[in-house]
Amino acid sequence: MVFSTSFTAAQSLAGRAIVGAGTGKSPTTSNRLAGPSCLSFNSLKTSARQHLQHRVARSHRVGLVRAAAVEALEGTAETAPVALVEKSINTIRFLAIDAVEKANSGHPGLPMGCAPLGHILYDEVMKYNPKNPYWFNRDRFVLSAGHGCMLQYALLHLAGYDSVKEEDIKSFRQWGSRTPGHPENFETPGVEVTTGPLGQGIANAVGLALAEKHLAARFNKPDSEIVDHYTYAILGDGCQMEGVSNEACSLAGHWGLGKLIAFYDDNHISIDGDTEIAFTEDVITRFEALGWHTIWVKNGNHGYDEIRAAIKEAKAIKDRPTLIKVTTTIGFGSPNKANSYSVHGSALGAKEVDATRQNLTWPFEPFHVPEDVKSHWSRHISEGASLEADWNFKFAEYEKKYPEEAVELKKIMSGELPAGWEKALPAYTTESPADATRNLSQQCLNALAKVLPGFLGGSADLASSNMTLLKTFGDFQSTTPEERNLRFGVREHGMGAICNGIVSHSPGLIPYCATFFVFTDYMRAAIRISALSEGGVIYVMTHDSIGLGEDGPTHQPIEHLISFRAMPNILMLRPADGAETAGAYKVAVLNRKRPSILALSRQKLPHLPGTSIEGVAKGGYIISDNSSSNKPDLILIGTGSELEIAAKAADELRKQGKAVRVVSLVSWELFDEQSDEYKESVFPSAVTARVSIEAGATLGWEKFVGDKGKAIGIDQFGASAPAGKIYKEFGLTAENVIATANSL
């Protein structure tokens, strides 16, 4: 699967005028879609040089296919005959059309417009093994515009992936199918990341490319380039509008991710109509400002050699990511709906499907793959096996020369944790000095980084406050990609989405990212995708309550704990001291298919008697109890910084002659997973006198305190004052717990 072209460089540079989608008429936006003018090689080289040095005007810049591509095209072999390429492209289009039509649901427009690009990527450019979708050194592909997923399913089907058979195409968007309405990596092998919310995918692609650059810097040797693959992404106008894409792409430019190549499907149509109604910025100029190399392929419908040349040029650029703007016609081939919003998110309808078949001269029944197309694509099975076999041989040689590095890389590739890794976590006793759990967290992070080869991460410009710096490593930068501290800047949403890409790259990569807990509001969409796509990102969230004090209600989370407890497939952990913080990290590292959020305090907390790493693994456990026969008079429940308050209140209540049990409920999710017998041993159903205390919303606590118990919390925004004063004013005190308990 090497790049090739049947045209001379001069022909590929000349370009063609784009016509309407098979109708012979020019599109309404013909001024935007016109092909590049014919230029001599010398003028192209001169213009390219001037562009890089002086950033010449956009009107001149975007018409050029630069000298790097010219040189790369010289002397290449031939591709498949043009007629077969076009037949393959139409096969992709009609697989998408037929699947959407059968489901009466979906987005046919993008697959119809991007079919040429998809064909060239999967048939000519990308390296992969269809029979092993998880081969380590494969190229990664991300469809950020996930609504156009039938493009990817059609390509996976043609390439020979077992996950997308003909019956899967026919069951598009149906219950239990492996072809859901947006790509999901946990459903369909061959899909790298879960996309759908626009902008997330391109940010994931940044994470994938970051992982490749990091691992290449750590493990490649002058005589053995063992990590060497590209990340390709297709994003649309909607992705470009979402802010998360700009956050992530800004970092990609800063980090110099030269093996990230993104294709912007410039079809100027969104759900509400032409993007002119809301989106008129110059995307090319913006990406240049972000530090990207940029190319414009004006003829995305027929300009196969222009697309090939652009990819070649992008690969020649090593120090920057590349954005290739590919101007296409959405719904290409549909005589009445192409180039309109009506083809974006609805089935064409039987009449328009027939008209499109006639327009593109496609005489076949629905879902038919012509034999010559099938035969042409079938080679990817043997080629993929050969690519992987060659790499395996190369790795075996690498392993002989560099055994220590090979052991580390194998753990990253497989997800195998080093034996005894958990012993590196720090141990604490009640004699250890009181400390904020954010500081205890830093001790755990640094301990883990020494024993886990795939452990890396960083903060949203808050490392000195949320204590997330890895002290034995430097910063991942364009010139030091082997380092493990990721400086995300003030980009919470992009940070979370990038970490989703990192965790999706290899099973043994364990990324963490950090900010203040309240700012999970800025990254909730990325956290939700972590949970949905089974990505074990570790979210380190400090300043977890009104206990942060004087910064006031803008920084004080209230509803955040319960909001994440409501989110499926995520662990919300609120440790109370050193033992529980270490326990929370052990849980987070072990859970590679669900993310963890650690809510950590700013204020100092004592190390409490009875807390333990083992207890955290059960989610809820008893830290003290003076009752017998599992029959306490009263159960006090606390989390995080309020567990200390519960413990103090219990001491006073015991002096009153009461049998009091104190339970740390560090993770509701983990506790819910325990057996009924264990739950009864912690919360005996006969004991109805229960009081919970937590510096957050009381919503949901009725599950544990019952109808006859009381939940002490905060159901309003906080205030600006010292932490002790705020706690007193809101009733988060041992005195209030005692009074509440005595009222039951």
XYZ file of C-alpha atoms in Angstrom:
744
model
C 0.000 0.000 0.000
C 2.377 2.639 -1.234
C 1.524 5.931 -2.779
C 1.451 5.900 -6.541
C 0.004 7.776 -9.462
C -0.699 7.063 -13.121
C -0.406 10.710 -14.074
C 2.667 12.847 -14.571
C 3.402 15.494 -11.976
C 2.476 18.203 -14.449
C -0.941 16.653 -15.034
C -1.596 16.275 -11.335
C -0.721 19.897 -10.757
C -2.862 21.214 -13.545
C -6.100 20.164 -11.881
C -9.574 20.100 -13.294
C -12.635 22.273 -13.052
C -15.262 20.772 -10.800
C -18.682 20.207 -12.294
C -21.941 19.487 -10.543
C -22.493 16.051 -9.112
C -22.713 14.220 -12.397
C -25.286 16.602 -13.823
C -23.002 18.537 -16.159
C -23.958 21.765 -14.410
C -21.680 23.951 -12.365
C -22.433 24.074 -8.642
C -23.884 27.255 -7.229
C -20.587 27.878 -5.448
C -18.458 27.413 -8.539
C -16.249 30.338 -7.573
C -15.234 28.403 -4.467
C -14.819 25.095 -6.241
C -12.849 26.071 -9.323
C -9.722 24.004 -9.994
C -6.228 25.467 -9.687
C -4.691 27.170 -12.671
C -1.871 25.462 -14.561
C 1.520 26.572 -13.248
C 5.061 25.677 -14.174
C 7.187 23.649 -11.764
C 9.527 26.602 -11.227
C 6.755 29.010 -10.372
C 5.285 26.432 -7.987
C 8.581 25.974 -6.202
C 9.128 29.702 -5.958
C 5.614 30.281 -4.650
C 5.948 27.510 -2.095
C 9.208 28.959 -0.806
C 7.712 32.425 -0.586
C 4.660 31.032 1.190
C 6.727 29.375 3.880
C 8.892 32.462 4.373
C 6.421 35.275 3.985
C 2.885 33.758 4.221
C 1.688 35.262 0.972
C -1.890 36.307 0.404
C -4.519 33.562 0.672
C -5.840 34.053 -2.859
C -2.419 33.156 -4.262
C -1.520 30.599 -1.595
C -4.403 28.170 -1.800
C -4.118 27.691 -5.550
C -0.743 25.995 -5.292
C 0.303 22.386 -4.948
C 3.727 22.868 -3.532
C 7.183 21.780 -4.603
C 7.472 19.051 -1.999
C 4.624 17.204 -3.681
C 6.132 17.770 -7.115
C 9.384 16.144 -6.074
C 7.603 13.295 -4.269
C 5.530 12.416 -7.324
C 8.479 11.981 -9.658
C 9.259 8.383 -10.550
C 6.294 6.740 -8.785
C 4.530 3.616 -10.023
C 1.040 3.335 -11.431
C -2.192 3.023 -9.492
C -5.186 0.949 -10.498
C -6.759 2.061 -13.777
C -8.878 5.169 -13.399
C -12.023 3.288 -14.423
C -11.527 0.778 -11.610
C -10.760 3.543 -9.109
C -13.987 5.303 -10.034
C -15.913 2.034 -9.848
C -14.477 1.478 -6.378
C -15.429 5.004 -5.346
C -18.991 4.488 -6.545
C -19.113 1.198 -4.666
C -18.342 3.127 -1.492
C -21.019 5.670 -2.321
C -23.726 3.112 -2.981
C -22.935 0.980 0.052
C -23.586 4.134 2.061
C -26.673 5.098 0.079
C -28.190 1.616 0.329
C -27.450 1.215 4.038
C -29.004 4.561 4.917
C -31.968 3.848 2.682
C -32.605 0.441 4.250
C -32.362 1.925 7.742
C -34.364 4.988 6.656
C -31.940 6.838 8.879
C -28.453 8.231 8.561
C -26.206 10.685 6.762
C -25.470 9.750 3.138
C -24.081 13.113 2.022
C -20.597 12.944 3.502
C -19.814 9.387 2.339
C -20.931 10.315 -1.174
C -18.709 13.400 -1.211
C -15.693 11.924 0.567
C -15.639 8.573 -1.228
C -12.632 9.552 -3.427
C -10.632 10.603 -0.379
C -11.664 7.489 1.531
C -10.692 5.230 -1.357
C -7.246 6.777 -1.734
C -6.548 6.590 1.996
C -7.609 2.982 2.559
C -6.618 1.546 -0.812
C -3.384 3.384 -1.584
C -1.937 5.140 1.425
C -2.667 3.636 4.821
C -0.924 0.598 6.282
C -3.084 -1.780 8.303
C -3.899 -5.453 8.705
C -7.636 -6.181 8.291
C -7.288 -9.500 10.122
C -5.622 -7.863 13.110
C -7.226 -4.456 13.644
C -5.043 -3.934 16.719
C -1.641 -4.421 15.122
C 0.536 -1.900 16.938
C 2.273 -0.143 14.042
C -0.833 0.392 11.914
C -1.791 3.830 10.699
C -4.687 5.279 12.661
C -7.770 6.753 11.006
C -10.307 8.969 12.765
C -13.618 10.033 11.253
C -14.192 13.137 13.329
C -17.338 13.892 11.328
C -18.776 10.695 12.784
C -22.242 11.150 11.331
C -20.717 10.071 8.004
C -19.795 6.693 9.498
C -21.060 4.697 6.510
C -17.944 5.951 4.720
C -15.784 4.177 7.283
C -17.956 1.069 7.415
C -17.854 0.759 3.630
C -14.075 1.096 3.631
C -13.630 -1.462 6.414
C -15.943 -3.820 4.545
C -14.052 -3.523 1.264
C -10.681 -3.863 3.009
C -11.697 -7.201 4.516
C -12.303 -6.437 8.181
C -14.328 -9.214 9.806
C -16.159 -6.635 11.918
C -18.055 -5.213 8.934
C -19.503 -7.999 6.812
C -22.278 -7.523 4.265
C -24.879 -8.367 6.903
C -23.426 -5.645 9.128
C -23.804 -3.084 6.353
C -27.381 -4.235 5.866
C -28.106 -3.873 9.598
C -26.770 -0.313 9.795
C -28.132 1.520 12.853
C -30.134 -1.490 14.040
C -30.289 -3.118 17.462
C -27.190 -5.160 18.200
C -25.423 -4.307 14.953
C -21.708 -3.645 14.618
C -22.508 -0.617 12.474
C -24.043 1.897 14.891
C -25.132 5.369 13.857
C -21.781 6.886 14.821
C -18.421 5.082 15.024
C -17.837 3.295 18.338
C -14.453 1.712 18.997
C -15.876 -0.776 21.492
C -18.417 -2.058 18.953
C -16.473 -2.201 15.695
C -12.841 -3.377 15.484
C -11.141 -1.136 12.952
C -12.707 1.972 14.466
C -10.004 3.632 16.564
C -12.055 6.068 18.627
C -15.698 6.801 19.352
C -16.818 9.897 17.476
C -20.087 11.711 17.047
C -19.983 14.881 19.152
C -18.332 17.136 16.615
C -14.759 18.172 17.236
C -14.019 15.301 19.607
C -12.553 13.114 16.878
C -9.937 15.551 15.629
C -8.910 16.134 19.244
C -8.636 12.341 19.681
C -6.466 12.279 16.576
C -4.132 14.794 18.224
C -3.831 12.391 21.157
C -3.116 9.458 18.850
C -0.425 11.437 17.042
C 1.038 12.593 20.347
C 1.291 8.973 21.477
C 3.095 7.984 18.268
C 5.573 10.843 18.577
C 6.193 10.108 22.265
C 6.752 6.389 21.767
C 8.911 6.937 18.691
C 11.128 9.319 20.634
C 11.485 6.843 23.491
C 11.982 3.624 21.606
C 13.286 4.260 18.088
C 16.998 3.784 17.507
C 19.248 5.040 14.704
C 19.250 1.538 13.240
C 15.655 0.600 14.050
C 12.585 2.782 13.559
C 10.216 0.459 15.377
C 7.465 3.059 15.959
C 6.495 4.631 12.659
C 2.900 5.299 11.705
C 0.609 8.161 10.759
C -2.668 9.443 12.120
C -5.227 10.513 9.513
C -8.486 12.295 10.281
C -11.452 13.620 8.342
C -13.277 16.534 9.914
C -16.103 18.660 8.626
C -17.459 22.160 8.982
C -19.185 21.243 12.232
C -15.929 19.986 13.739
C -14.258 23.222 12.695
C -16.928 25.272 14.450
C -16.716 23.431 17.772
C -14.213 25.046 20.118
C -12.666 21.758 21.225
C -11.112 21.298 17.786
C -9.317 24.620 18.005
C -8.021 23.842 21.507
C -6.586 20.528 20.373
C -5.284 21.745 17.020
C -3.530 24.649 18.728
C -1.639 22.126 20.828
C -0.929 19.925 17.796
C 0.753 22.859 16.094
C 2.682 23.780 19.229
C 3.864 20.195 19.688
C 4.852 19.841 16.040
C 2.938 16.612 15.427
C 4.271 16.027 11.936
C 2.600 12.638 11.502
C -0.882 14.040 11.937
C -2.636 14.672 8.617
C -6.169 16.046 8.807
C -8.534 16.358 5.861
C -11.103 19.126 6.113
C -14.174 18.097 4.115
C -15.053 21.546 2.826
C -18.570 20.935 1.504
C -19.990 24.147 3.052
C -23.222 22.432 4.142
C -24.460 21.834 7.693
C -27.840 20.778 9.058
C -29.360 24.235 8.814
C -28.104 24.935 5.309
C -25.116 26.641 3.710
C -22.405 27.435 6.246
C -22.406 31.019 4.969
C -25.188 31.696 7.480
C -22.823 31.268 10.441
C -19.318 30.210 9.412
C -17.308 32.447 7.100
C -13.837 32.407 8.617
C -10.733 31.538 6.619
C -9.936 28.099 8.024
C -6.658 27.781 6.121
C -5.316 31.018 7.582
C -6.439 30.018 11.086
C -4.613 26.714 10.890
C -1.492 28.418 9.609
C -1.673 30.664 12.658
C -1.953 27.521 14.786
C 1.332 26.287 13.350
C 0.009 23.822 10.774
C 1.137 23.256 7.223
C -1.850 23.743 4.921
C -2.881 22.609 1.445
C -6.066 23.166 -0.529
C -7.312 20.482 -2.897
C -9.944 22.357 -4.850
C -11.260 19.358 -6.771
C -12.197 16.775 -4.179
C -14.743 15.146 -6.471
C -12.481 14.121 -9.358
C -9.002 15.343 -8.427
C -7.589 11.999 -7.414
C -4.038 13.006 -8.251
C -4.455 16.287 -6.424
C -5.428 14.337 -3.310
C -2.483 11.983 -3.781
C -0.097 14.880 -4.289
C -1.406 16.614 -1.183
C -0.832 13.518 0.941
C 2.684 13.182 -0.434
C 3.363 16.799 0.371
C 1.982 16.390 3.884
C 4.256 13.398 4.500
C 7.236 15.467 3.406
C 6.544 17.940 6.213
C 8.091 16.481 9.358
C 7.900 19.305 11.891
C 4.231 20.327 11.663
C 0.835 18.691 11.312
C -0.896 19.234 7.995
C -4.445 20.322 7.244
C -5.587 19.407 3.736
C -8.717 21.295 2.833
C -10.572 19.132 0.321
C -13.455 20.901 -1.375
C -16.166 18.353 -2.121
C -19.802 18.241 -3.117
C -21.952 16.790 -0.383
C -24.174 14.069 -1.796
C -22.110 13.858 -4.994
C -24.068 12.071 -7.717
C -27.527 12.881 -6.470
C -29.059 14.974 -9.263
C -31.620 16.772 -7.101
C -30.129 16.824 -3.589
C -26.364 17.180 -4.031
C -24.861 20.375 -2.638
C -27.801 20.916 -0.295
C -28.610 20.332 3.360
C -31.353 17.857 2.393
C -28.702 15.205 1.717
C -26.867 15.799 4.992
C -28.879 13.811 7.493
C -31.690 11.962 5.744
C -32.098 9.027 3.409
C -32.294 10.041 -0.239
C -35.641 8.347 -0.790
C -36.392 5.647 -3.348
C -36.899 7.997 -6.291
C -33.666 9.889 -5.664
C -31.738 6.663 -5.140
C -32.906 5.487 -8.573
C -32.040 8.845 -10.090
C -28.581 8.692 -8.519
C -28.037 5.177 -9.878
C -28.888 6.420 -13.347
C -26.787 9.558 -12.930
C -23.672 7.615 -11.890
C -24.408 4.700 -14.259
C -24.693 2.184 -11.449
C -26.816 -0.756 -12.656
C -26.291 -2.993 -9.615
C -28.682 -4.148 -6.934
C -28.421 -2.650 -3.439
C -25.299 -3.617 -1.457
C -23.630 -5.197 -4.490
C -19.830 -5.069 -4.668
C -18.680 -5.712 -8.263
C -16.282 -8.618 -8.636
C -13.431 -6.533 -10.026
C -13.713 -4.125 -7.107
C -13.851 -7.003 -4.654
C -10.812 -8.616 -6.269
C -8.886 -5.358 -6.255
C -9.504 -4.740 -2.545
C -8.905 -8.357 -1.518
C -5.145 -7.868 -1.720
C -5.232 -5.877 1.513
C -5.656 -9.080 3.500
C -2.376 -10.556 2.285
C -0.621 -7.187 2.207
C -1.727 -6.452 5.761
C -0.493 -9.819 6.977
C 2.812 -9.202 5.220
C 3.164 -5.733 6.742
C 2.606 -7.096 10.221
C 4.933 -10.056 9.644
C 7.678 -7.735 8.430
C 7.227 -5.546 11.479
C 7.245 -8.547 13.806
C 10.557 -9.641 12.296
C 11.878 -6.128 12.728
C 10.743 -6.084 16.348
C 12.397 -9.443 17.013
C 15.689 -7.965 15.811
C 15.069 -4.875 17.922
C 14.424 -7.065 20.959
C 17.800 -8.755 20.555
C 19.649 -5.450 20.366
C 17.639 -3.474 22.910
C 16.091 -5.929 25.377
C 15.258 -3.404 28.120
C 13.479 -1.044 25.760
C 11.667 -3.973 24.169
C 10.317 -5.109 27.532
C 8.918 -1.641 28.223
C 7.413 -1.269 24.772
C 5.809 -4.717 24.950
C 4.091 -3.730 28.188
C 2.777 -0.575 26.537
C 1.578 -2.556 23.521
C -0.088 -5.276 25.587
C -1.319 -3.370 28.632
C 0.451 -5.763 30.979
C 1.224 -4.059 34.278
C 4.651 -4.689 35.801
C 4.625 -7.232 38.612
C 4.222 -5.596 42.007
C 3.640 -2.117 40.597
C 1.158 -1.288 43.352
C 3.893 -1.650 45.979
C 5.323 1.623 44.699
C 2.326 3.524 46.072
C 3.258 5.424 49.238
C 2.122 4.138 52.632
C 0.663 6.359 55.338
C -0.124 5.974 59.009
C -2.073 8.014 61.498
C 1.294 9.470 62.524
C 1.940 10.883 59.066
C 1.534 14.668 58.956
C -1.840 16.017 57.848
C -1.862 17.076 54.233
C -4.196 18.024 51.405
C -5.140 15.062 49.263
C -3.921 17.040 46.227
C -0.416 16.867 47.725
C -0.796 13.190 48.571
C -1.945 12.703 44.979
C 1.310 14.153 43.688
C 3.241 11.635 45.743
C 1.205 8.844 44.174
C 1.603 10.221 40.654
C 5.362 10.388 40.964
C 5.547 6.928 42.485
C 3.489 5.448 39.644
C 5.511 7.176 36.932
C 8.608 5.314 38.117
C 7.052 1.862 37.669
C 4.451 2.248 34.896
C 6.156 2.751 31.507
C 3.013 4.113 29.853
C 2.108 6.618 32.576
C 2.049 10.251 31.422
C -0.115 13.319 31.750
C -0.495 16.893 32.801
C -2.673 19.781 33.740
C -4.623 22.669 32.276
C -2.096 25.340 33.302
C -2.503 24.419 36.991
C 0.286 21.949 37.700
C 1.711 24.064 40.511
C -1.722 24.255 42.160
C -3.189 20.813 41.579
C 0.221 19.237 42.174
C 0.421 17.068 39.072
C 4.001 17.576 37.912
C 6.116 14.460 37.424
C 9.344 15.572 39.049
C 11.659 13.031 37.436
C 10.554 13.881 33.885
C 10.691 16.946 31.708
C 8.025 18.479 29.495
C 6.719 16.876 26.308
C 7.520 19.513 23.695
C 8.226 19.444 19.973
C 11.938 18.984 20.665
C 11.587 16.730 23.727
C 8.734 14.341 22.879
C 10.210 11.550 24.995
C 9.236 13.399 28.199
C 6.022 12.721 30.097
C 4.718 16.030 31.483
C 2.009 17.291 29.137
C 1.454 21.043 29.297
C -2.096 21.519 28.054
C -2.482 25.216 28.790
C -5.931 26.536 29.669
C -7.717 24.031 27.446
C -9.750 21.654 29.612
C -11.998 20.330 26.857
C -9.161 19.743 24.430
C -7.112 18.185 27.229
C -9.739 15.551 28.001
C -10.306 14.700 24.353
C -6.573 14.440 23.655
C -6.215 12.042 26.580
C -8.988 9.929 25.045
C -6.817 9.658 21.958
C -3.743 8.715 23.986
C -5.546 5.982 25.902
C -6.959 4.629 22.632
C -3.529 4.321 21.040
C -2.165 1.430 23.096
C -3.503 -0.605 26.035
C -0.518 0.236 28.228
C -0.693 4.001 27.853
C -2.243 5.425 31.023
C -2.866 9.153 30.674
C -3.986 11.456 33.456
C -5.145 15.032 33.192
C -5.952 17.601 35.819
C -7.798 20.793 36.623
C -10.015 22.157 39.393
C -13.073 19.961 39.927
C -15.503 22.730 39.035
C -13.925 23.015 35.585
C -15.029 19.541 34.651
C -17.919 21.597 33.302
C -15.554 22.618 30.500
C -14.611 19.029 29.685
C -17.709 17.035 30.508
C -18.244 16.027 26.875
C -14.744 14.532 26.723
C -15.220 12.757 30.049
C -18.485 11.298 28.802
C -16.723 9.970 25.701
C -14.080 8.414 27.984
C -16.851 6.554 29.775
C -18.727 5.617 26.609
C -15.654 4.429 24.712
C -14.223 2.496 27.659
C -11.092 4.616 27.953
C -9.369 4.459 31.325
C -8.244 8.079 31.527
C -7.469 9.224 35.078
C -9.014 12.617 35.835
C -7.232 14.330 38.727
C -9.629 16.973 40.040
C -8.495 19.164 42.917
C -10.176 21.953 44.889
C -13.099 19.582 45.230
C -15.541 21.534 47.400
C -16.397 24.753 49.220
C -13.311 23.867 51.251
C -11.164 25.720 48.737
C -12.353 28.874 50.476
C -11.795 32.417 49.361
C -11.980 31.914 45.588
C -15.708 31.733 46.080
C -18.677 30.114 44.366
C -17.297 30.360 40.799
C -14.631 27.860 41.844
C -16.585 25.798 44.379
C -18.206 22.646 42.947
C -21.639 21.748 44.310
C -23.497 19.463 41.905
C -20.455 17.853 40.320
C -20.123 14.751 42.487
C -23.691 13.601 41.895
C -23.525 14.513 38.213
C -20.648 12.106 37.639
C -22.227 9.468 39.842
C -25.110 9.618 37.383
C -22.798 8.984 34.411
C -22.516 5.323 33.353
C -19.186 3.462 33.287
C -17.175 5.936 35.325
C -15.675 5.785 38.801
C -16.184 8.858 40.974
C -13.705 8.595 43.868
C -13.421 11.024 46.780
C -10.597 9.894 49.071
C -10.335 11.142 52.658
C -6.615 10.783 53.404
C -3.350 9.220 52.291
C -4.411 5.579 52.403
C -7.562 6.302 50.450
C -5.703 8.458 47.912
C -3.275 5.606 47.269
C -6.238 3.229 47.075
C -7.983 5.480 44.579
C -4.934 5.462 42.320
C -4.683 1.693 42.546
C -8.304 1.411 41.453
C -7.799 3.936 38.650
C -4.765 2.152 37.215
C -6.463 -1.255 37.354
C -9.581 0.015 35.583
C -8.393 0.274 32.001
C -11.882 0.173 30.472
C -13.519 2.895 32.520
C -12.250 6.320 33.505
C -11.772 7.456 37.072
C -12.266 10.878 38.588
C -10.366 11.626 41.780
C -11.863 14.554 43.715
C -9.089 15.934 45.919
C -8.962 18.552 48.636
C -7.101 21.854 48.832
C -7.215 21.901 52.624
C -5.099 19.686 54.867
C -6.682 16.516 56.233
C -5.509 14.066 58.915
C -4.746 10.416 58.233
C -7.656 8.653 59.874
C -7.634 5.391 61.821
C -9.292 2.574 59.910
C -8.884 3.836 56.339
C -7.194 1.513 53.879
C -6.227 0.888 50.279
C -8.212 -2.349 50.370
C -11.324 -0.574 51.599
C -11.295 1.812 48.649
C -11.489 -1.153 46.260
C -14.879 -2.003 47.787
C -16.162 1.544 47.392
C -17.586 1.709 50.906
C -16.309 0.176 54.117
C -16.367 0.532 57.877
C -13.548 2.601 59.389
C -14.760 2.426 63.000
C -17.556 0.726 64.937
C -18.232 0.131 68.625
C -21.332 -1.986 68.043
C -21.674 -5.747 68.083
C -23.548 -8.310 65.980
C -23.868 -5.850 63.101
C -26.426 -3.828 65.078
C -25.197 -0.265 65.556
C -27.607 2.341 66.889
C -26.489 4.776 64.243
C -24.484 4.853 60.998
C -22.551 7.965 59.997
C -21.398 8.154 56.379
C -18.771 10.506 54.998
C -16.598 11.034 51.956
C -13.400 12.976 51.392
C -12.796 15.858 53.756
C -16.084 15.203 55.568
C -15.082 11.712 56.711
C -13.006 13.405 59.405
C -16.134 15.275 60.553
C -18.109 12.033 60.718
C -15.329 10.409 62.751
C -15.240 13.302 65.244
C -19.013 13.248 65.623
C -18.917 9.485 66.234
C -16.403 9.925 69.047
C -18.731 12.379 70.801
C -21.838 10.259 70.245
C -20.072 7.227 71.688
C -19.391 9.241 74.805
C -23.172 9.582 75.036
C -23.412 5.800 75.132
C -24.370 5.195 71.509
C -23.095 2.376 69.323
C -21.934 4.222 66.210
C -20.565 2.926 62.935
C -18.603 5.218 60.598
C -18.562 4.309 56.919
C -16.316 5.789 54.264
C -18.252 5.775 50.984
C -15.370 6.751 48.748
C -16.969 5.407 45.536
C -20.676 4.705 45.085
C -19.989 2.791 41.872
C -17.536 0.359 43.430
C -19.833 -0.182 46.391
C -22.754 -0.947 44.070
C -20.685 -3.738 42.521
C -20.244 -5.575 45.818
C -22.345 -8.569 46.814
C -25.635 -8.132 48.637
C -24.081 -9.856 51.634
C -21.252 -7.329 51.772
C -23.627 -4.390 51.405
C -25.741 -5.736 54.254
C -22.629 -6.076 56.398
C -21.911 -2.381 55.927
C -25.462 -1.023 55.883
C -27.705 -3.494 57.770
C -31.251 -2.930 56.576
C -32.544 -3.020 60.154
C -30.568 0.117 61.033
C -32.523 3.112 59.747
C -30.813 5.825 61.793
C -28.289 7.087 59.277
C -26.649 10.438 58.626
C -24.472 11.332 55.651
C -22.204 14.340 55.402
C -20.640 15.579 52.188
C -19.734 19.051 50.913
C -21.879 18.729 47.826
C -25.463 18.336 46.674
C -27.580 16.026 48.818
C -29.351 14.641 45.746
C -28.933 10.882 45.609
C -27.966 10.348 49.232
C -31.451 9.008 50.003
C -30.190 5.780 48.433
C -27.970 5.269 51.463
C -29.653 7.149 54.315
C -33.167 5.913 53.478
C -36.486 7.554 54.296
C -35.693 7.891 57.987
C -32.151 9.165 57.698
C -30.742 12.630 57.022
C -28.310 13.941 54.438
C -26.164 16.919 55.404
C -24.732 18.721 52.404
C -24.975 21.900 50.427
C -27.753 22.552 47.908
C -26.854 26.130 47.030
C -23.835 27.876 45.632
C -20.956 28.542 47.992
C -19.413 31.765 49.234
C -16.111 33.600 49.388
C -14.581 33.217 52.831
C -12.023 31.100 54.690
C -12.874 27.403 54.455
C -13.565 27.001 58.177
C -16.072 29.830 58.156
C -17.895 28.461 55.111
C -18.125 24.977 56.617
C -19.588 26.407 59.814
C -22.125 28.616 58.024
C -23.365 25.707 55.900
C -23.616 23.291 58.809
C -20.814 20.986 57.743
C -19.609 20.465 61.300
C -19.380 17.677 63.842
C -21.811 19.615 66.036
C -24.470 19.600 63.337
C -23.899 15.899 62.651
C -24.365 15.162 66.363
C -27.532 17.260 66.576
C -28.940 15.651 63.443
C -28.143 12.164 64.733
C -29.845 12.860 68.065
C -32.954 14.075 66.247
C -33.501 10.759 64.503
